[in-house]
mmCIF file of C-alpha atoms in Angstrom:
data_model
loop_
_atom_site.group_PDB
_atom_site.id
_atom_site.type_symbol
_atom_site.label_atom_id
_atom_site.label_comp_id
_atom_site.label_asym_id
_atom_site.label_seq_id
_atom_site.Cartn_x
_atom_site.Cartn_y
_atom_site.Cartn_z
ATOM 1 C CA UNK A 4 50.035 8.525 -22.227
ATOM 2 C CA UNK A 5 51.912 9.071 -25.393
ATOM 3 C CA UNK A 6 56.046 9.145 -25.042
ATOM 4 C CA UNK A 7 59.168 8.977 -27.208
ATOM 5 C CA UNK A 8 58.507 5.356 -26.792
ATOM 6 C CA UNK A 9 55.381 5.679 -28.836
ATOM 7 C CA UNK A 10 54.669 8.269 -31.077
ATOM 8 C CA UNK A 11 56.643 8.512 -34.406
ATOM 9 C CA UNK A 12 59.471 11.236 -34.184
ATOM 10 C CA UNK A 13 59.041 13.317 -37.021
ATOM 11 C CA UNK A 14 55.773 14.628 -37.804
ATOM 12 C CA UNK A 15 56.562 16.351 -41.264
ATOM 13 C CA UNK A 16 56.458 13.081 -42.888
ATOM 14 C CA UNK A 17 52.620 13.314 -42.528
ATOM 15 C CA UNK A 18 50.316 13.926 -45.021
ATOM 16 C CA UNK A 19 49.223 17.372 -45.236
ATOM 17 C CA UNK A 20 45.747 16.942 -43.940
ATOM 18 C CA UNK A 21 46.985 14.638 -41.115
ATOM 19 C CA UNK A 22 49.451 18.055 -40.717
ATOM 20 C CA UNK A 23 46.509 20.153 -40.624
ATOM 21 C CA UNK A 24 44.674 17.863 -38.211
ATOM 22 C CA UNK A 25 47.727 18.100 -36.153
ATOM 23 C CA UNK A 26 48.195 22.128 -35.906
ATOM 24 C CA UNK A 27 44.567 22.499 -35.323
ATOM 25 C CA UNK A 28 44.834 20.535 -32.424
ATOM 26 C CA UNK A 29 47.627 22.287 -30.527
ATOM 27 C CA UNK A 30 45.451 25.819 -31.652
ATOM 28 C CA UNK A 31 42.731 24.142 -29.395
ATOM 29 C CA UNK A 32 44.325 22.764 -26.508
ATOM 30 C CA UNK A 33 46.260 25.825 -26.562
ATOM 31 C CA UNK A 34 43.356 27.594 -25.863
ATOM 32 C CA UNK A 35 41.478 25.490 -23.454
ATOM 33 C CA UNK A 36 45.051 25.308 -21.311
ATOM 34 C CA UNK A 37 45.660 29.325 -21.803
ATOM 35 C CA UNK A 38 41.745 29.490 -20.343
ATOM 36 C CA UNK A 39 42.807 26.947 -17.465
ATOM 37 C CA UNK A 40 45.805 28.906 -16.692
ATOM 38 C CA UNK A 41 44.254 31.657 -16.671
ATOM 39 C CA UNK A 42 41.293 30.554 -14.058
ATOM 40 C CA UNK A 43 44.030 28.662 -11.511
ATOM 41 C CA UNK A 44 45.963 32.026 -11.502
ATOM 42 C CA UNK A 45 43.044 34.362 -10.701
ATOM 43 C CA UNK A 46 42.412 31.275 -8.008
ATOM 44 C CA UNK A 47 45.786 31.854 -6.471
ATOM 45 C CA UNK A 48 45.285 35.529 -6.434
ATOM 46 C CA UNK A 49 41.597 35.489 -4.673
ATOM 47 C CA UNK A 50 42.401 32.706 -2.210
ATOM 48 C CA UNK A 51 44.352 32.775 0.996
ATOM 49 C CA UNK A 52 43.657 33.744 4.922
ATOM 50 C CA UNK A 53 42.416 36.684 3.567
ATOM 51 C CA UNK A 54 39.480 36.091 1.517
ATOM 52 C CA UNK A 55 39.261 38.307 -1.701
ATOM 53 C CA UNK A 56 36.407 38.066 -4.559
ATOM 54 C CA UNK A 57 36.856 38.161 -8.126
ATOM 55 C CA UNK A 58 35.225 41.625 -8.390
ATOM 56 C CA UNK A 59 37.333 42.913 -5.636
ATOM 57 C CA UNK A 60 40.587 41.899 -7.567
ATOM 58 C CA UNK A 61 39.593 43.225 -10.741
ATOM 59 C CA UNK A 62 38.740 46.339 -8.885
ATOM 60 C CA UNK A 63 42.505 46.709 -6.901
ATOM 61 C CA UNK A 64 44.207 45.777 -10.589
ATOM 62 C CA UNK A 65 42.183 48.252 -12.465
ATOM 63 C CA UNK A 66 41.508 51.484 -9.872
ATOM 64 C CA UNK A 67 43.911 50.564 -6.686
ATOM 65 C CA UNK A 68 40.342 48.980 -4.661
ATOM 66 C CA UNK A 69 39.136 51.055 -1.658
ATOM 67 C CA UNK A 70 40.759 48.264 0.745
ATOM 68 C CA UNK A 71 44.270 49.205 1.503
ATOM 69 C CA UNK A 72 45.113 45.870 3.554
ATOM 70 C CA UNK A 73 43.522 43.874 0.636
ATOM 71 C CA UNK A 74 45.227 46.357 -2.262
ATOM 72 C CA UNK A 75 48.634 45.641 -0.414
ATOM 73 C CA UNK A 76 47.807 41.216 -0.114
ATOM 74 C CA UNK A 77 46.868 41.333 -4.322
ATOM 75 C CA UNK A 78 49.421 43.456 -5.511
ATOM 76 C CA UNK A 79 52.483 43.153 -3.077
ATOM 77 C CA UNK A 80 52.014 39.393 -2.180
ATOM 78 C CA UNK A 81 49.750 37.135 -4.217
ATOM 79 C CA UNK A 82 50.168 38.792 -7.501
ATOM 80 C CA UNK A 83 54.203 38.148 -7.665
ATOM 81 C CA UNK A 84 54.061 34.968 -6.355
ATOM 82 C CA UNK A 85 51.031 33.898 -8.729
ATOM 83 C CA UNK A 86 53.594 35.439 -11.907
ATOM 84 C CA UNK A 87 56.699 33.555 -10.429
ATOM 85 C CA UNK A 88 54.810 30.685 -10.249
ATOM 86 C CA UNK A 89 53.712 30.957 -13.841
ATOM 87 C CA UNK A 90 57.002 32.024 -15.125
ATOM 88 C CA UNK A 91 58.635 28.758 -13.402
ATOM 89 C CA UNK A 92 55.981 26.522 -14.648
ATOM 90 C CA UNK A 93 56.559 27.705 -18.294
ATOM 91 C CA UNK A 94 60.098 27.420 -17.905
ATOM 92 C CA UNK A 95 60.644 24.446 -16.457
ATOM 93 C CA UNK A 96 57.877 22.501 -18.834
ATOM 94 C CA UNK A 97 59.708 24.087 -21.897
ATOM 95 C CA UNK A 98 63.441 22.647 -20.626
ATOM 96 C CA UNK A 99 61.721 19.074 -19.965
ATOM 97 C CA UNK A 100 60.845 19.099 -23.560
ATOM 98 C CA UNK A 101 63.786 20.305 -24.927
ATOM 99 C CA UNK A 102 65.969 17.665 -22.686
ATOM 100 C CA UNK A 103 64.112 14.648 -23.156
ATOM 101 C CA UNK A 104 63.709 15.244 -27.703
ATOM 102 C CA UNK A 105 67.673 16.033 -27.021
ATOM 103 C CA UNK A 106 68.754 12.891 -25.721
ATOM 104 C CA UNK A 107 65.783 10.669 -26.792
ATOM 105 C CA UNK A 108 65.102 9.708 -23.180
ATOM 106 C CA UNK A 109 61.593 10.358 -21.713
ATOM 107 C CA UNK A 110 63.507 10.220 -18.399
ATOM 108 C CA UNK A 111 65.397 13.610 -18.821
ATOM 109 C CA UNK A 112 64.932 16.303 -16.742
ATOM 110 C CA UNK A 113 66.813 18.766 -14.339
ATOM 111 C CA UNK A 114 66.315 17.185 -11.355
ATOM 112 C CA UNK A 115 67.132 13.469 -12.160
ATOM 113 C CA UNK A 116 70.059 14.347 -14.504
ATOM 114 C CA UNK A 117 71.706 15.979 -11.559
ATOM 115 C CA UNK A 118 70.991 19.384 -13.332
ATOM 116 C CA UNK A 119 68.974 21.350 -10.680
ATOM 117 C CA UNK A 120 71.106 19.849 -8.191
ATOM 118 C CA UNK A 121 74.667 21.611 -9.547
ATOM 119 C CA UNK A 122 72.619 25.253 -9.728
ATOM 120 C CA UNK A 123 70.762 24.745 -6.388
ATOM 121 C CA UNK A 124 74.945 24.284 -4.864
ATOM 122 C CA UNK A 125 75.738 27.380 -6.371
ATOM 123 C CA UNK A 126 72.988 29.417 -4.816
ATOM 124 C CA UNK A 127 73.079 27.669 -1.352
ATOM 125 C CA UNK A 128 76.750 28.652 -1.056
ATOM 126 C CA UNK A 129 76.056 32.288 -1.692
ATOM 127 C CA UNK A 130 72.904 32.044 1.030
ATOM 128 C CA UNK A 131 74.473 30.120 3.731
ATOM 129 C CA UNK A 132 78.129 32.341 3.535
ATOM 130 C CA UNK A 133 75.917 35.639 3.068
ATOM 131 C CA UNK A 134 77.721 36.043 -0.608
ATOM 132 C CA UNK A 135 77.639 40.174 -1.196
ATOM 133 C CA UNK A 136 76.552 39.722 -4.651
ATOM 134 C CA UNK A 137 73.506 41.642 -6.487
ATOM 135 C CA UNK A 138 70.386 39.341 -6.489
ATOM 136 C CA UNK A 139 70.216 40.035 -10.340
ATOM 137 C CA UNK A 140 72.626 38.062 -11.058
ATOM 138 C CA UNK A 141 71.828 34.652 -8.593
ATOM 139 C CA UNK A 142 70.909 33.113 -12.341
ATOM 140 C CA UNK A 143 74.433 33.133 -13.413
ATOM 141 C CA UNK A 144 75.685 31.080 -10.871
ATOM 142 C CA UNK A 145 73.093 28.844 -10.947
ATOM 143 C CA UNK A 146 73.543 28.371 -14.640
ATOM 144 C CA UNK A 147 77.195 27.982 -13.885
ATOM 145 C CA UNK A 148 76.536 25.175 -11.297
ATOM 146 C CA UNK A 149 74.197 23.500 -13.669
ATOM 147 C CA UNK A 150 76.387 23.710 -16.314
ATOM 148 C CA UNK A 151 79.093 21.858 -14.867
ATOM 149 C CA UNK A 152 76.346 18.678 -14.345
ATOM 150 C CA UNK A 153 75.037 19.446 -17.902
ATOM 151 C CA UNK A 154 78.414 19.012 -19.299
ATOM 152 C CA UNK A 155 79.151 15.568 -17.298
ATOM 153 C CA UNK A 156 76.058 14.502 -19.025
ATOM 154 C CA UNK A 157 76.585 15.874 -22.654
ATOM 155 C CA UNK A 158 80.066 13.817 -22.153
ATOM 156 C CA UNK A 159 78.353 10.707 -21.128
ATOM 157 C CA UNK A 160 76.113 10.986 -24.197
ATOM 158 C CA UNK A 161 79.300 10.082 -26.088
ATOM 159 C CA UNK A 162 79.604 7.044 -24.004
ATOM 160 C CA UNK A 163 76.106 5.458 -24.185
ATOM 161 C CA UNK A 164 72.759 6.289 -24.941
ATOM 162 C CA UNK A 165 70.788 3.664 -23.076
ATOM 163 C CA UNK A 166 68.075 6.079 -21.015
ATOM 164 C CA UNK A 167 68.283 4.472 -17.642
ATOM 165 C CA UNK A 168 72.509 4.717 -17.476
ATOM 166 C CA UNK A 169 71.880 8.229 -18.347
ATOM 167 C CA UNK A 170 69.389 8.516 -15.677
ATOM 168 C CA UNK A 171 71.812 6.549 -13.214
ATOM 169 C CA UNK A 172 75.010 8.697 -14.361
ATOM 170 C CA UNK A 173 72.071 11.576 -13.190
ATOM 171 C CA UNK A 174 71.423 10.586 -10.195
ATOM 172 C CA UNK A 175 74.925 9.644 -9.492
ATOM 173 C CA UNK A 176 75.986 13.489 -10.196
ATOM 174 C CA UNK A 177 72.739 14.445 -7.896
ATOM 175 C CA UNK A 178 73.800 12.384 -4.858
ATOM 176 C CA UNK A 179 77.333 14.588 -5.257
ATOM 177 C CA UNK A 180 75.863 17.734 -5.398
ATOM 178 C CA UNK A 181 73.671 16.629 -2.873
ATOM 179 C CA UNK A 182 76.681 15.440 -0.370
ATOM 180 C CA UNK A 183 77.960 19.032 -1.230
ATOM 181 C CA UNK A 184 75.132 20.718 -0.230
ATOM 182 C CA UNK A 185 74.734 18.830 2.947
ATOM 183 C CA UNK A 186 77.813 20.049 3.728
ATOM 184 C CA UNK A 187 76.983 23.245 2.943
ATOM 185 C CA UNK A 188 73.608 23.171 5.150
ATOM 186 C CA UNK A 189 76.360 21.598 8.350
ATOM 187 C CA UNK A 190 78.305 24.606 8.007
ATOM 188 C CA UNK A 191 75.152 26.814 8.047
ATOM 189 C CA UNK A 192 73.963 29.556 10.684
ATOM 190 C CA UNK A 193 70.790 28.046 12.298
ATOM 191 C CA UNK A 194 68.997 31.493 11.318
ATOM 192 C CA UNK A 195 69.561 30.740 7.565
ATOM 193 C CA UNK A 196 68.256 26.997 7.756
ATOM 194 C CA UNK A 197 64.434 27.288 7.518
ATOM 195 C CA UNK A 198 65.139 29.474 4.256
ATOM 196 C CA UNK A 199 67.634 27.175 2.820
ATOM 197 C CA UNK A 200 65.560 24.146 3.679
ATOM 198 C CA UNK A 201 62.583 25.746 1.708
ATOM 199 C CA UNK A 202 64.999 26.735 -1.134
ATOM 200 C CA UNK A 203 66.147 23.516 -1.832
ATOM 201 C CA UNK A 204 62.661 21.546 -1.537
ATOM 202 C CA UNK A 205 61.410 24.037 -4.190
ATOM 203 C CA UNK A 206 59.370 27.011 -2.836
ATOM 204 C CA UNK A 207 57.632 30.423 -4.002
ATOM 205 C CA UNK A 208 56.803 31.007 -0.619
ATOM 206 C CA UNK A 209 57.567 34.675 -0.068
ATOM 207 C CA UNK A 210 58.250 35.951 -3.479
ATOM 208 C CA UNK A 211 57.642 39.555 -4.775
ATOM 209 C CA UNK A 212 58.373 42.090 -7.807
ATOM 210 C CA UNK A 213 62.111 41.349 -7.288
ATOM 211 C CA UNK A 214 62.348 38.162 -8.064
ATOM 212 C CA UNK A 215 60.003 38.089 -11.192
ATOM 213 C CA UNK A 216 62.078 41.230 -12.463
ATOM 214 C CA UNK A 217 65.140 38.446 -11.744
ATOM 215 C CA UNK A 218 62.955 35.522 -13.667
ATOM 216 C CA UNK A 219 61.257 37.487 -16.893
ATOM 217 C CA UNK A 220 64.407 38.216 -19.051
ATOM 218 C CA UNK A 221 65.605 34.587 -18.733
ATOM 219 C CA UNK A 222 61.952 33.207 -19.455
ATOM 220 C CA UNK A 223 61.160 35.568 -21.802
ATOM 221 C CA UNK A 224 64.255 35.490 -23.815
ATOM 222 C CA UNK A 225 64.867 31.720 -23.515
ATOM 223 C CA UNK A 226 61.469 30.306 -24.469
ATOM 224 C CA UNK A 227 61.261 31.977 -28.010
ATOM 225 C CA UNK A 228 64.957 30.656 -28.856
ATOM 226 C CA UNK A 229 63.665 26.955 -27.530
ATOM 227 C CA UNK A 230 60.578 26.868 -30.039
ATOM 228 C CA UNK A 231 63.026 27.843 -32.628
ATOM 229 C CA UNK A 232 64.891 24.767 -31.896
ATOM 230 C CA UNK A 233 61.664 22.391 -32.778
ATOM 231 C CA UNK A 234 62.705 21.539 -35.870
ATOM 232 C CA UNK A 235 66.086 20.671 -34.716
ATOM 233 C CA UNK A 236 64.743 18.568 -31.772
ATOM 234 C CA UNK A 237 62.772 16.633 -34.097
ATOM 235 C CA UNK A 238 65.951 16.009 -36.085
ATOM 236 C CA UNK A 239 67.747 14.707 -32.691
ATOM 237 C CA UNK A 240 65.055 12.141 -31.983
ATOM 238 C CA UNK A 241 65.463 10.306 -35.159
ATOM 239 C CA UNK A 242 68.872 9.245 -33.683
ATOM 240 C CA UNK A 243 72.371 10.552 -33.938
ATOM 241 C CA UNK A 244 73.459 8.757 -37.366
ATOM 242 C CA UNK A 245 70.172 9.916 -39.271
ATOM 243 C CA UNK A 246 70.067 13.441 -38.168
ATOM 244 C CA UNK A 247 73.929 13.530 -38.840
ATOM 245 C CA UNK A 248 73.046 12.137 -42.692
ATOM 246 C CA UNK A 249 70.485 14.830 -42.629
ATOM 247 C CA UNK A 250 72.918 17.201 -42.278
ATOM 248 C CA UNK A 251 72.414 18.150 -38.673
ATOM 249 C CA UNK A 252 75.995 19.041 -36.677
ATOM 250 C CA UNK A 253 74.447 16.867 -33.838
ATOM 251 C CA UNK A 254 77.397 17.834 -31.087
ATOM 252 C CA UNK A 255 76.812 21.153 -31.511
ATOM 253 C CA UNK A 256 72.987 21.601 -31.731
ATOM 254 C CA UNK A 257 72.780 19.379 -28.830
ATOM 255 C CA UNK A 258 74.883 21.579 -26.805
ATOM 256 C CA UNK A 259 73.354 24.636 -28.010
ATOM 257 C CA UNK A 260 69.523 23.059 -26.618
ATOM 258 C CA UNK A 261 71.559 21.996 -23.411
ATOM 259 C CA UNK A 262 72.581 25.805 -22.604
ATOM 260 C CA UNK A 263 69.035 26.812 -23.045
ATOM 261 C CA UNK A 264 67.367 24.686 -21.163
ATOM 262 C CA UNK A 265 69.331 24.591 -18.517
ATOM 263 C CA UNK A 266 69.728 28.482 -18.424
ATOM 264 C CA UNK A 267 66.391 28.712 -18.305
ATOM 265 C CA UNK A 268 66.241 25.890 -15.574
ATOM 266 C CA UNK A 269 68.897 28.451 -13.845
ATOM 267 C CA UNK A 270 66.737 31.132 -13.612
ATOM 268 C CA UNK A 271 64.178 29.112 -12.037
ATOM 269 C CA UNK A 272 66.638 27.663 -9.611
ATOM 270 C CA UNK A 273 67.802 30.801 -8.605
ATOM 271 C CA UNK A 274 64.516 32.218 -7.394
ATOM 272 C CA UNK A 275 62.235 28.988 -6.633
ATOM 273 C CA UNK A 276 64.718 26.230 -5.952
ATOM 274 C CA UNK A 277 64.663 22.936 -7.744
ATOM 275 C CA UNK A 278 60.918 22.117 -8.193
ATOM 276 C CA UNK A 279 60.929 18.881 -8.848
ATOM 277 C CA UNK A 280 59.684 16.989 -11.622
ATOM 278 C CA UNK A 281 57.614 19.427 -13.312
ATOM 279 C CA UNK A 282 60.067 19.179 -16.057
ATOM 280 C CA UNK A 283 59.117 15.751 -16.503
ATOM 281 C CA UNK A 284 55.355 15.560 -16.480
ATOM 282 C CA UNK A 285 54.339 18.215 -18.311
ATOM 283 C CA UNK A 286 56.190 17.389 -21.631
ATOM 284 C CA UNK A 287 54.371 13.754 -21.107
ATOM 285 C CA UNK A 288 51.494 15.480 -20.626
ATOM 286 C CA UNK A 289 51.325 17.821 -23.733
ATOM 287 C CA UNK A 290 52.710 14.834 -25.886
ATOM 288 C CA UNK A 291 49.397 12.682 -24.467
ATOM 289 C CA UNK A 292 47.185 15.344 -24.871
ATOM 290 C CA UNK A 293 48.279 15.748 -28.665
ATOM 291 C CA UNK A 294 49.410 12.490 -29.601
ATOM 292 C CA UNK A 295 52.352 13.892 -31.135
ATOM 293 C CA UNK A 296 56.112 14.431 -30.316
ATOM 294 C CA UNK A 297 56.605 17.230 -32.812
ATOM 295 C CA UNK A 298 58.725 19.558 -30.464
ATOM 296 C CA UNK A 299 57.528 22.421 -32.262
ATOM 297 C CA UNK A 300 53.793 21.675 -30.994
ATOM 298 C CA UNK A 301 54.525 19.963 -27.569
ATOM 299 C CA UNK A 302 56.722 22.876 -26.504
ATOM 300 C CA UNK A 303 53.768 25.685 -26.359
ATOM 301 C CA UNK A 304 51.809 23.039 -24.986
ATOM 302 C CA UNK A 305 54.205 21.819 -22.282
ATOM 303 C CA UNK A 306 54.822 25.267 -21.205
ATOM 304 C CA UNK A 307 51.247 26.051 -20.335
ATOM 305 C CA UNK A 308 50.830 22.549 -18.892
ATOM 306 C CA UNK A 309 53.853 23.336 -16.653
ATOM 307 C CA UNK A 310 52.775 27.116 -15.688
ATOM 308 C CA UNK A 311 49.267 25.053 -14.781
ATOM 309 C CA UNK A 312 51.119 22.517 -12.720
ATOM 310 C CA UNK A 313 53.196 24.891 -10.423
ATOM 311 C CA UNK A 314 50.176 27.265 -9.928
ATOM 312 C CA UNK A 315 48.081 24.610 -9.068
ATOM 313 C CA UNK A 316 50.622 22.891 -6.711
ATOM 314 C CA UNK A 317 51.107 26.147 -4.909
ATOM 315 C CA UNK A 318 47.315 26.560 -4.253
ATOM 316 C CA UNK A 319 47.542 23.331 -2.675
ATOM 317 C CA UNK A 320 51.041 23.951 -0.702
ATOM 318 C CA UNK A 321 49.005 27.090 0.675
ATOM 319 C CA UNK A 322 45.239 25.174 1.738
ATOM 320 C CA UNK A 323 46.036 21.923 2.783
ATOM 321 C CA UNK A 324 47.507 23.052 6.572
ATOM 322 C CA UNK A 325 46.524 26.398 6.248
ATOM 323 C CA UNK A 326 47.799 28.807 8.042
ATOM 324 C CA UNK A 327 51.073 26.642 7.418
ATOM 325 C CA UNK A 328 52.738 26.882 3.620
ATOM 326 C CA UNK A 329 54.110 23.957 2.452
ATOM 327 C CA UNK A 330 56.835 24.504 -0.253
ATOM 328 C CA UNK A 331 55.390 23.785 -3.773
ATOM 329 C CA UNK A 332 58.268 21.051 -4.316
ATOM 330 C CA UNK A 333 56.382 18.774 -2.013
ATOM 331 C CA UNK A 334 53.315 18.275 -4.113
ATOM 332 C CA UNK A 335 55.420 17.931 -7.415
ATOM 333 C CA UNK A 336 57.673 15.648 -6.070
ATOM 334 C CA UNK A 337 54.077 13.519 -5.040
ATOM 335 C CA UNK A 338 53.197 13.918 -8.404
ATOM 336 C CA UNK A 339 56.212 13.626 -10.701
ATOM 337 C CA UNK A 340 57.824 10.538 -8.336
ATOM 338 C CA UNK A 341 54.758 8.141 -9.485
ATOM 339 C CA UNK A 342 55.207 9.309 -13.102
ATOM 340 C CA UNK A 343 59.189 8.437 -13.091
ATOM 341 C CA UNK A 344 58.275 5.018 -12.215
ATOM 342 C CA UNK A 345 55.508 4.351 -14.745
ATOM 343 C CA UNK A 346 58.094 5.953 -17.635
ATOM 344 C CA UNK A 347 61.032 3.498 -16.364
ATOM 345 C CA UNK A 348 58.978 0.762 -16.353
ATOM 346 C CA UNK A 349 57.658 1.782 -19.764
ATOM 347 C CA UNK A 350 61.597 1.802 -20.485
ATOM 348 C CA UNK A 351 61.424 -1.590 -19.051
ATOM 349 C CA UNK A 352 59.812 -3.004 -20.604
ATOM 350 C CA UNK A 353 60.281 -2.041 -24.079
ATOM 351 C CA UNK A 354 64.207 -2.987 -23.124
ATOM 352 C CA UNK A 355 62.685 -6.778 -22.850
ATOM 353 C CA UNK A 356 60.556 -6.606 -25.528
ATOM 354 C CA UNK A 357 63.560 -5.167 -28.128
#
């Protein structure tokens, strides 16, 4: 698996056919993930307690299907959940990336920086107290929850650099938030507890044409200004004093990437929960599947690897004790957790050998 341990930073130093080589590669796994993507989605639309064939979903998109019950399960449950799912996936894959090229740390991502953690206190507030706010705007205060760990963190990357303190300062502001929350969840009517339990394990259990009306603008607004950073991420993993001598403002620009992601994180947060760890293996993943850590190819990449991911987990969440749903967090967390520990002891160890 390729990381920012391994692969050089900057990738327009190559020669233009190695370049070429490059591109073409992200234009083909590109494709073969947007194909993948696109066969685990019509999966999570066809299967369920109520069995429903390819044809017969192709029929209910294009003329409404002859099977009310069936017309309602496609286009009232599975079809919102499926583009929530997608739309988290994407986002989340897309902030991993930007994150970890940020701060040069493979480690980085919303949960274990304490991130997800700050946004998921804001929203648990306003569903334990019954907060009379429009659900629209359930983003903003996650972003404003995750900002205040995201600027802890963008203050500690004045202080030191070394990617496991940064991790531990993480995890330090996550077992906070988390005392916070428990609090919160003490303080709780019983009624609200199975839904707040759900919310903060990471869940799309549920979801409909509300929330991905909540999740599109954010997504689709924040993922074309994150590709437009790549060149700038690139910059950032070359290290502090070199991108500064390139003329890069690095303060700034990293702050900049840091409101991005994690407003794009927030809008996840706000509808899903913290689902964990997808913003950690799917930047790894599109950087070993290309052998590259050009941002402005691993981004695309990690996106579809992440929309892949949370799909795919959710499938799972749904089959395994069918009729129970498990919350999709469960089976990233089983995932991501084994991943963590292979990266920090790739951090490990390249600590001993330097």
């Amino acid at each position: 698996m390729t990381t920012l341990l391994d692969a050089p930073a900057n990738e327009d130093l190559d020669a233009p056919e190695v370049a070429a080589a490059r591109w073409r590669r992200v234009v083909i796994s590109g494709t073969v993930l947007t194909v993948l993507v696109l066969v685990v989605s019509i999966l999570a639309v066809m299967i369920g307690q109520t069995a429903i064939s390819a044809r017969e979903v192709i029929d209910i998109l294009l003329t409404g299907g002859d099977d009310r019950i069936k017309q309602v399960v496609v286009t009232e449950v599975r079809l919102p959940r499926m583009l929530v799912g997608l739309l988290a996936g994407a986002g989340l894959g897309v902030s991993g990336v930007m994150l970890q090229d940020a701060l040069g740390n493979p480690l980085a991502e919303p949960t274990l920086l304490g991130v997800s953690a700050g946004g998921a206190l804001a929203v648990a507030v306003i569903i334990v107290f019954a907060v009379p706010i429009p659900v629209g705007t359930l983003p903003f205060f996650a972003l404003l929850g995750g900002l205040v760990a995201g600027a802890i963190i963008l203050g500690a990357t004045r202080l030191t650099t070394d990617p496991i303190r940064m991790i531990l300062i993480g995890a330090a502001l996550g077992a906070f938030f988390s005392a916070l929350i428990t609090t919160v969840i003490v303080l709780a009517d019983p009624n609200n507890l199975r839904r707040l339990t759900r919310f903060l394990i990471g869940s799309i259990i549920g979801r409909d044409w509300q929330h991905v009306r909540i999740m599109l603008p954010w997504v689709a607004v924040g993922m074309p200004i994150a590709m437009l950073f790549g060149r700038v991420l690139n910059l950032l993993q070359l290290g502090d004093e070199l991108a500064e001598g390139l003329g890069l403002n690095v303060v700034r620009a990293r702050t900049a990437i840091f409101l991005v992601a994690i407003a794009i994180n927030a809008a996840v947060i706000s509808v899903c929960g913290p689902v964990g760890f997808v913003a950690l293996i799917a930047p790894h993943l599109a950087r070993g599947l290309l052998g590259s850590t050009d941002s402005r190819q691993v981004l695309p990449i990690a996106a579809l690897f992440g929309a892949a991911l949370v799909i795919s987990a959710d499938l799972l969440a749904r089959e395994v004790l069918r009729p129970a749903e498990l919350p999709v967090g469960v089976f990233t967390t089983l995932v991501g957790a084994p991943i963590a520990l292979y990266v920090l002891r790739r951090l490990r160890m390249g600590q001993a050998v330097g």
